[in-house]
Every structure is written in structure tokens, then in C-alpha cells.
CSV table of C-alpha atoms in Angstrom, one decimal:
chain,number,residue,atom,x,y,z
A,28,UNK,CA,14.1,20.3,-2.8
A,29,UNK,CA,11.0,22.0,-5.0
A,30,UNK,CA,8.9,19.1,-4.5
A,31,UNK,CA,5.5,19.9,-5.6
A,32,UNK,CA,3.7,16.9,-5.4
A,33,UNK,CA,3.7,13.5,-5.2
A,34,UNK,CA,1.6,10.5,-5.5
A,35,UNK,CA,1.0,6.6,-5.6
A,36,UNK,CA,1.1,3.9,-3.0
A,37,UNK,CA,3.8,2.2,-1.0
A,38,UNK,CA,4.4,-1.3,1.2
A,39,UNK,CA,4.8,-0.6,4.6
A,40,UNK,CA,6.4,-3.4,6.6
A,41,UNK,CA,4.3,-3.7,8.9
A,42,UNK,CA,1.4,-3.8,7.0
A,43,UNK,CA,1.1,-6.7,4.7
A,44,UNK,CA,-2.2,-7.2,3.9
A,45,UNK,CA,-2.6,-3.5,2.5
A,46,UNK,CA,-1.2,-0.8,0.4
A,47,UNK,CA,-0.7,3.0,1.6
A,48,UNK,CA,-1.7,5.5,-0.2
A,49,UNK,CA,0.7,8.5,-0.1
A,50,UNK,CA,0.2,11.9,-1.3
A,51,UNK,CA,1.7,15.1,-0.9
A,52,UNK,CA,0.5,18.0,-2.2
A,53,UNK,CA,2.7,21.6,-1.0
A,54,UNK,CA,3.1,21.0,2.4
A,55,UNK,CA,-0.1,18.9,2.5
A,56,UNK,CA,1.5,15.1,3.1
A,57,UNK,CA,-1.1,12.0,4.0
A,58,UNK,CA,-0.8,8.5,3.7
A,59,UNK,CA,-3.5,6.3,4.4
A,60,UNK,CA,-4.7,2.8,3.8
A,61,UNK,CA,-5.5,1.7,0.9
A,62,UNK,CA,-6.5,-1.5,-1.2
A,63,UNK,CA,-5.4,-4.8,-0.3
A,64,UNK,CA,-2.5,-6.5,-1.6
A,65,UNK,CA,-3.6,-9.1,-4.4
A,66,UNK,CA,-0.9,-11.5,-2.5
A,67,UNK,CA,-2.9,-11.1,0.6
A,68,UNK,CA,-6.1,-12.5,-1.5
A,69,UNK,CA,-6.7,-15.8,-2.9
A,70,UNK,CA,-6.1,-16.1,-5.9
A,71,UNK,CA,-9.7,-17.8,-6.9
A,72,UNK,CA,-11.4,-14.5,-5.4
A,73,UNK,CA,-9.1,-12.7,-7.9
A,74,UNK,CA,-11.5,-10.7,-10.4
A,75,UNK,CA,-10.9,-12.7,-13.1
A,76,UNK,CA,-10.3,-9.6,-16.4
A,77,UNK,CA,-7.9,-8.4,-13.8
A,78,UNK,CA,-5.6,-11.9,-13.3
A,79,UNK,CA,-3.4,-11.1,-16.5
A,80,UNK,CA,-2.5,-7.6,-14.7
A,81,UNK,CA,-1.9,-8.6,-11.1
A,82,UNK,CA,0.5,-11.7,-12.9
A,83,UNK,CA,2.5,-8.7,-14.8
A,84,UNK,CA,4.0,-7.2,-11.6
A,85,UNK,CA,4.2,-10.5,-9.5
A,86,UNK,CA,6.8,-10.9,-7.4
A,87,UNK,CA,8.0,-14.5,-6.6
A,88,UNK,CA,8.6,-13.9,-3.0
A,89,UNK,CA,6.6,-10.6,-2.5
A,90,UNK,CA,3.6,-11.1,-5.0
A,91,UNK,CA,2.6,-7.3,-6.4
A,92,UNK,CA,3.8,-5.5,-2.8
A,93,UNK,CA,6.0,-2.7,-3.8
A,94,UNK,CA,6.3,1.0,-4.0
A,95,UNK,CA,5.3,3.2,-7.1
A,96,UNK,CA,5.5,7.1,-6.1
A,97,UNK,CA,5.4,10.1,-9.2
A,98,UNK,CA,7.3,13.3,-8.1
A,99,UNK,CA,6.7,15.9,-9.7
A,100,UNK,CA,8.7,19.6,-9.1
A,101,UNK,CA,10.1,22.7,-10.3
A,102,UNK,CA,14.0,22.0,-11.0
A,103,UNK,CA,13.8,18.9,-9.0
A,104,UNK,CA,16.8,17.5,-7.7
A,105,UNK,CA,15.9,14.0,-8.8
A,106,UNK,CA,18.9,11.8,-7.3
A,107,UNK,CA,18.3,13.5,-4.1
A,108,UNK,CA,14.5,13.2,-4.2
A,109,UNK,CA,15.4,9.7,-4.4
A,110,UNK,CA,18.1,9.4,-2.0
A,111,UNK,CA,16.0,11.1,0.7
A,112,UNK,CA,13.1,8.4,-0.4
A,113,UNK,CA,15.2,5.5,-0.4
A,114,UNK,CA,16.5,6.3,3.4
A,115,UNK,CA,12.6,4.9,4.2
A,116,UNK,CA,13.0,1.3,2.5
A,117,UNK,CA,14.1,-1.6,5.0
A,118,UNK,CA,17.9,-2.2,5.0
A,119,UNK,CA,19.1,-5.2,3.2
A,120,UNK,CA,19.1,-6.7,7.0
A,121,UNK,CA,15.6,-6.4,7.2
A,122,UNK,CA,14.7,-7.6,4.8
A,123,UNK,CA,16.4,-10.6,5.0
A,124,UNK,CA,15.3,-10.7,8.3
A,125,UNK,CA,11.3,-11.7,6.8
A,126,UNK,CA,7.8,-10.4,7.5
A,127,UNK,CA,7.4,-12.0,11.1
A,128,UNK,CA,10.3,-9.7,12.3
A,129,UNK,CA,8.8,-6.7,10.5
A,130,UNK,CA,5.6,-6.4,12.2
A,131,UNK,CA,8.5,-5.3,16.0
A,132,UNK,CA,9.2,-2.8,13.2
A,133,UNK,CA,7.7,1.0,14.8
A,134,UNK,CA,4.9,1.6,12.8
A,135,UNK,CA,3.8,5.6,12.9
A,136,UNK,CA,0.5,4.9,11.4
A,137,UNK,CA,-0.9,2.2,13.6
A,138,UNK,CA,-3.2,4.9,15.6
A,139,UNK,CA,-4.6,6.6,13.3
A,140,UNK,CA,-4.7,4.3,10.5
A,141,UNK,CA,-7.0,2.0,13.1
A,142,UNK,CA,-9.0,5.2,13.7
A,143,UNK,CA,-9.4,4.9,10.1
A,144,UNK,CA,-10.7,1.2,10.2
A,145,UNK,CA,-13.0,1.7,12.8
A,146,UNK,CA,-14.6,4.7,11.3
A,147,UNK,CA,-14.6,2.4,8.2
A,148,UNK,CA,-16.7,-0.7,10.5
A,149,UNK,CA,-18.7,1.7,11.8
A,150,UNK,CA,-20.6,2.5,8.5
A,151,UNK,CA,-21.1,-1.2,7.7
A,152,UNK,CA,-17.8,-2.3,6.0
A,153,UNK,CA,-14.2,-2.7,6.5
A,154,UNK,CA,-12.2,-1.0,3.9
A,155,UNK,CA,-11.4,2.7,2.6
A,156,UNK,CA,-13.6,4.3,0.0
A,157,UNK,CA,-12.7,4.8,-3.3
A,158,UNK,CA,-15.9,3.8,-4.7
A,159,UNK,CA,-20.0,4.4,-4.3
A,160,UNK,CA,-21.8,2.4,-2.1
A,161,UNK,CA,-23.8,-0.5,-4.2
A,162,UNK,CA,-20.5,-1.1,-6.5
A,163,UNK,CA,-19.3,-2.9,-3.7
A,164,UNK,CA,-16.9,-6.1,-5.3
A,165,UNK,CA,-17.2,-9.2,-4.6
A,166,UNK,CA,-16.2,-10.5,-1.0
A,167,UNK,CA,-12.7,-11.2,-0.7
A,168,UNK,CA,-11.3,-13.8,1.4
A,169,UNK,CA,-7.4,-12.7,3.0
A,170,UNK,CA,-4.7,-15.0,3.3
């Protein structure tokens, strides 16, 4: 496939509390941890300008987990760019097998994705960047 790039975030089984963050750009592929889930958040620590927007792509069962990826390539093959992507969502078994089962579910990105974390506690604070210090949010409080 000519796949040139790609980018946006995913739910990972395993990881229910927070969204990867997948890019790819040549040969270049990362995914790493990024914001929480607004399901894994009460909703009273939900920034309130943003409740309309987190509502909009709630899930009954899910909340806002899901997977948005852009692909973008030169004479892309798009059903097979998406058959190839869809071999890496959870079987309809799976998923009706619930969260509690998913988290026996191999998960490639524990290591360094921890790594990640602990870097993050280190400097004070346990999330990813994405913003400069002193604009910190308010304090969330996971479910």
C-alpha cells in the first residue's frame, strides 16, 4: 500500500482510562498515550464549554472510546488500508466478552508506555504533554 501518513487516536483494550495516539509518518510509526477518556472522568470534573461536545460522540455502553485514524497516500488502496486496519479491532467475541476480560488481552505497549508514565511522574505530573506547563487544567478525578 502507498501509505504516507496517518494520524489520530485509538482505544486499546487494555487501556481504558486513556486514548493512544497513533501516528505514522513514512516508515516512522509511534503510538503513545494520550488524553484520558471523558468516560473514565466524572462527569462534574467535565470542563463545562466542552460537555455539549463529549455528549455528541457518546456511546451508551462505551462513552466517547473509539478509534478515529486519517490515511492519507498516493493511489491508496482504501478497502485494503482498511481491511488491514480492521484485522486489529477485537473480534465480535471479545467484545462481548467485556472490559474485565480485555485487560488478559497481550498488550505490546505496557513497557514502554509505563516508561512513558514514569518519565511523566518524575517531572511532577502524571500525564503526557501536549500543553505548557502553568496551563495545566483542572484536576480530574478517574472513575
Amino acid at each position: 500500500s502507498n501509505l504516507l501518513r496517518l494520524k489520530g487516536f485509538a482505544w486499546l483494550a487494555p487501556w481504558q482510562s486513556r486514548q493512544g495516539l497513533a501516528a505514522l509518518a513514512g516508515t516512522q510509526f509511534t503510538l503513545r498515550p494520550g488524553q484520558p477518556w471523558w468516560a473514565s472522568v466524572k462527569p462534574e470534573h467535565w470542563p463545562k464549554d466542552l460537555k455539549e461536545d463529549i455528549k455528541k460522540d457518546w456511546h451508551k455502553l462505551h462513552g466517547d472510546r473509539r478509534t478515529e485514524l486519517v490515511c492519507i497516500g498516493q493511489d491508496l488502496d482504501h478497502a485494503a488500508v482498511q481491511a488491514e486496519l480492521e484485522t486489529c479491532l477485537l473480534t465480535e467475541q471479545e467484545m462481548a466478552a467485556g472490559a474485565k476480560s480485555w485487560f488478559m488481552l497481550r498488550d505490546p505497549f505496557f513497557e514502554s508506555w509505563e516508561a512513558e508514565q514514569d518519565k511523566a511522574r518524575a517531572y511532577g505530573h502524571g500525564h503526557g504533554h501536549g500543553h505548557e506547563h502553568g496551563q495545566h487544567e483542572k484536576s480530574v478525578t478517574h472513575v
